[in-house]
Amino acid sequence: MIDFVNVTKIYDGDSEFALKDLTLSIDEGEFVFLVGKSGAGKSTIIKLLLKEILPTSGKILVSGTDLSQIKERDLPYYRRKVGVVFQDYRLLETKTVFENVAFSMEAIQTPRRTINRVVPKVLNMVGLRTQARKYPSALAGGEQQRVAIARSIVNNPKILICDEPTGNLDPVTSAGIMNLLMDINSLGTTIMVATHDMTMVDRMKKRVISLKDGELVSDRVGGYYK
Amino acid sequence: MIETFGVFLRDAINNIKRNSVMSIASVLSVISALIIVGVVMAIAINVNYITDQVEDSLELKVYLEDNITDEQQKAIYDSINSMESVSDIKYQSKLDALNSFRETLGEDNSIIISGYNEDNSPLPAAYIVKFNEASEIENASKKINELDGVMDTVYGEDTVKALLSFNKFIHLATWIVLAILSLIAVFIIFNTVKLTVFSRRNEISIMKYIGATNTFIRFPFIIEGMLLGVFGACCSVLLLRNLYYFIVGALAGTTSVLPLGQSLAPADLVMKQISVVFVFYGIFLGTMGSAFSIKKFLNV
Ligand SMILES: Nc1ncnc2c1ncn2[C@@H]1O[C@H](COP(=O)(O)OP(=O)(O)O)[C@@H](O)[C@H]1O
Ligand SMILES: [Mg+2]
């Protein structure tokens, strides 16, 4: 599903490697953690996957397609297959919960009838059925992140990428978010979560890809320390 | 497609309402740009209108020799009549000329020429020719002067030359002022819309992540810019209309501000021309401003 082949990234005007000769492969339907200290290169991997930035060298394949072959005008259609969630939620403060999720469908020109049918289902799934008419500012952090997740899965992406999704949340709320991600994963969506929350990663017993200074240091199922 | 457009329109209107401070700023900049442009246009329209009046009153007198033959006279008439820029030809016989001169002198003074009648009139017969274009008179005058049976041709040479060069100057000045103001207006709107776009960079960035196409992302902004432009144009038309009526009204009492007794262009004429230009110009300014601005923010 996702293949990095000898990927190196050096940012413009930077002499240090952000990523160094990284090769890794993630199968369809997998749930993987991407761990490492701040500056290890986690967000760089995510930005490369979204084709927000280009690798300095190496190849990135998603579903067999080489990202460097995707033309500028086809990029939006590729992005529809990859959902993304950030640490800071990035909700539109002027729209309600329902509207924030519906916005995602409007942006790809989904008919209104479909929107009205699908959005309540997804809100139900993330546990926000009763909050649909509230504005983000009236919600707790965990609830806001649920809205962001609902928004990123409402168009049925094949892959869901989360960059520090629980970075601003307490452990209990974080566990709830992780359970939600597992639920989504169980429906077939491939999930990649970048985080530096070691306790949580240890508890989840999933595949963990560990980075240090842009280099792969370990890749195994189970805990983070051992 | 219609539904999509509905979403665009709804978004644009919502955004205008939400960013009300920015929107008001945009509309104000459209208004101020258009008002200045409108004032310049009104001046240009009036200069044109007045020039036309002066042009209409210009005439060429073709004096005929006393011993002219009928064939010669017919040839002269035909030659004048075949000129494209000629709008009117009147024949003034020797008697007409005498009578007209009498009238000019008035009852008291006409005694001087009381001895003259049709047969011994010292005044020649003439064709009085009017032109559509003041610029054509000089050429026509030269040509006609060479015809057999023509004694002389006379026109207000100085008036025509002054008029032509004044007209040229005003046209040039109008275009220069319009060009400069348009640039300034587009620049103001560009910057205002840039702020509007900037205040919504979050939304744009999210749309890019979701996979909205650039066209889709641009559209609401373009529509927003267009709406702001049209709204600004309508406000300016109303303001200018009142201003123009006020000026025309204020000048109505005074006998003649203008040198040759011409009148200002009627308000209807001026407003009709300005309204049409403004709506298109407003749309143009708004769209340009938005289009340039959004371009900067699409590379999320
Ligand atoms: N836009 C950028 N320009 C230059 N250097 C960057 C940029 N983004 C990240 N980096 C550098 O690349 C390295 C990896 O950063 P990042 O991928 O953000 O790490 P992480 O997400 O694991 O904290 C860091 O050394 C960081 O300073
Ligand atoms: Mg990061």
Coordinates of C-alpha atoms and ligand atoms in Angstrom, one line a residue, chain A residues 11-12 14 16-19 36-45 47 163-164 211, ligand 1:
Chain A
Y11 CA 15.0 20.8 3.2
D12 CA 16.0 23.7 1.0
D14 CA 19.2 23.1 5.2
E16 CA 21.1 18.4 7.8
F17 CA 19.2 15.3 6.7
A18 CA 15.5 15.4 7.6
L19 CA 15.3 11.8 6.4
G36 CA 10.7 9.3 17.6
K37 CA 11.7 12.4 19.4
S38 CA 10.8 15.8 18.2
G39 CA 12.8 16.5 15.0
A40 CA 13.2 12.8 14.2
G41 CA 11.4 13.2 10.8
K42 CA 7.9 11.9 11.5
S43 CA 6.1 15.0 10.0
T44 CA 8.5 14.9 7.1
I45 CA 7.3 11.4 6.2
K47 CA 4.3 15.7 4.3
D163 CA 0.3 13.7 13.1
E164 CA 0.5 13.7 16.9
L211 CA 13.1 7.0 13.9
Ligands
LIG1 N1 10.1 23.4 6.5 C1 11.3 23.0 6.9 N2 12.4 23.6 6.5 C2 13.6 23.2 7.0 N3 13.8 22.2 7.9 C3 12.7 21.6 8.3 C4 11.4 21.9 7.9 N4 10.6 21.1 8.5 C5 11.3 20.2 9.2 N5 12.6 20.5 9.2 C6 13.7 19.8 9.8 O1 13.6 18.5 9.5 C7 13.9 17.6 10.6 C8 12.7 16.7 10.8 O2 11.6 17.4 11.2 P1 10.1 16.8 11.4 O3 9.8 15.9 10.3 O4 9.2 17.9 11.5 O5 10.3 16.0 12.7 P2 9.1 15.5 13.7 O6 7.8 15.6 13.1 O7 9.6 14.1 14.0 O8 9.3 16.3 15.0 C9 14.1 18.6 11.8 O9 15.5 18.7 12.0 C10 13.5 19.9 11.3 O10 14.2 20.9 11.9

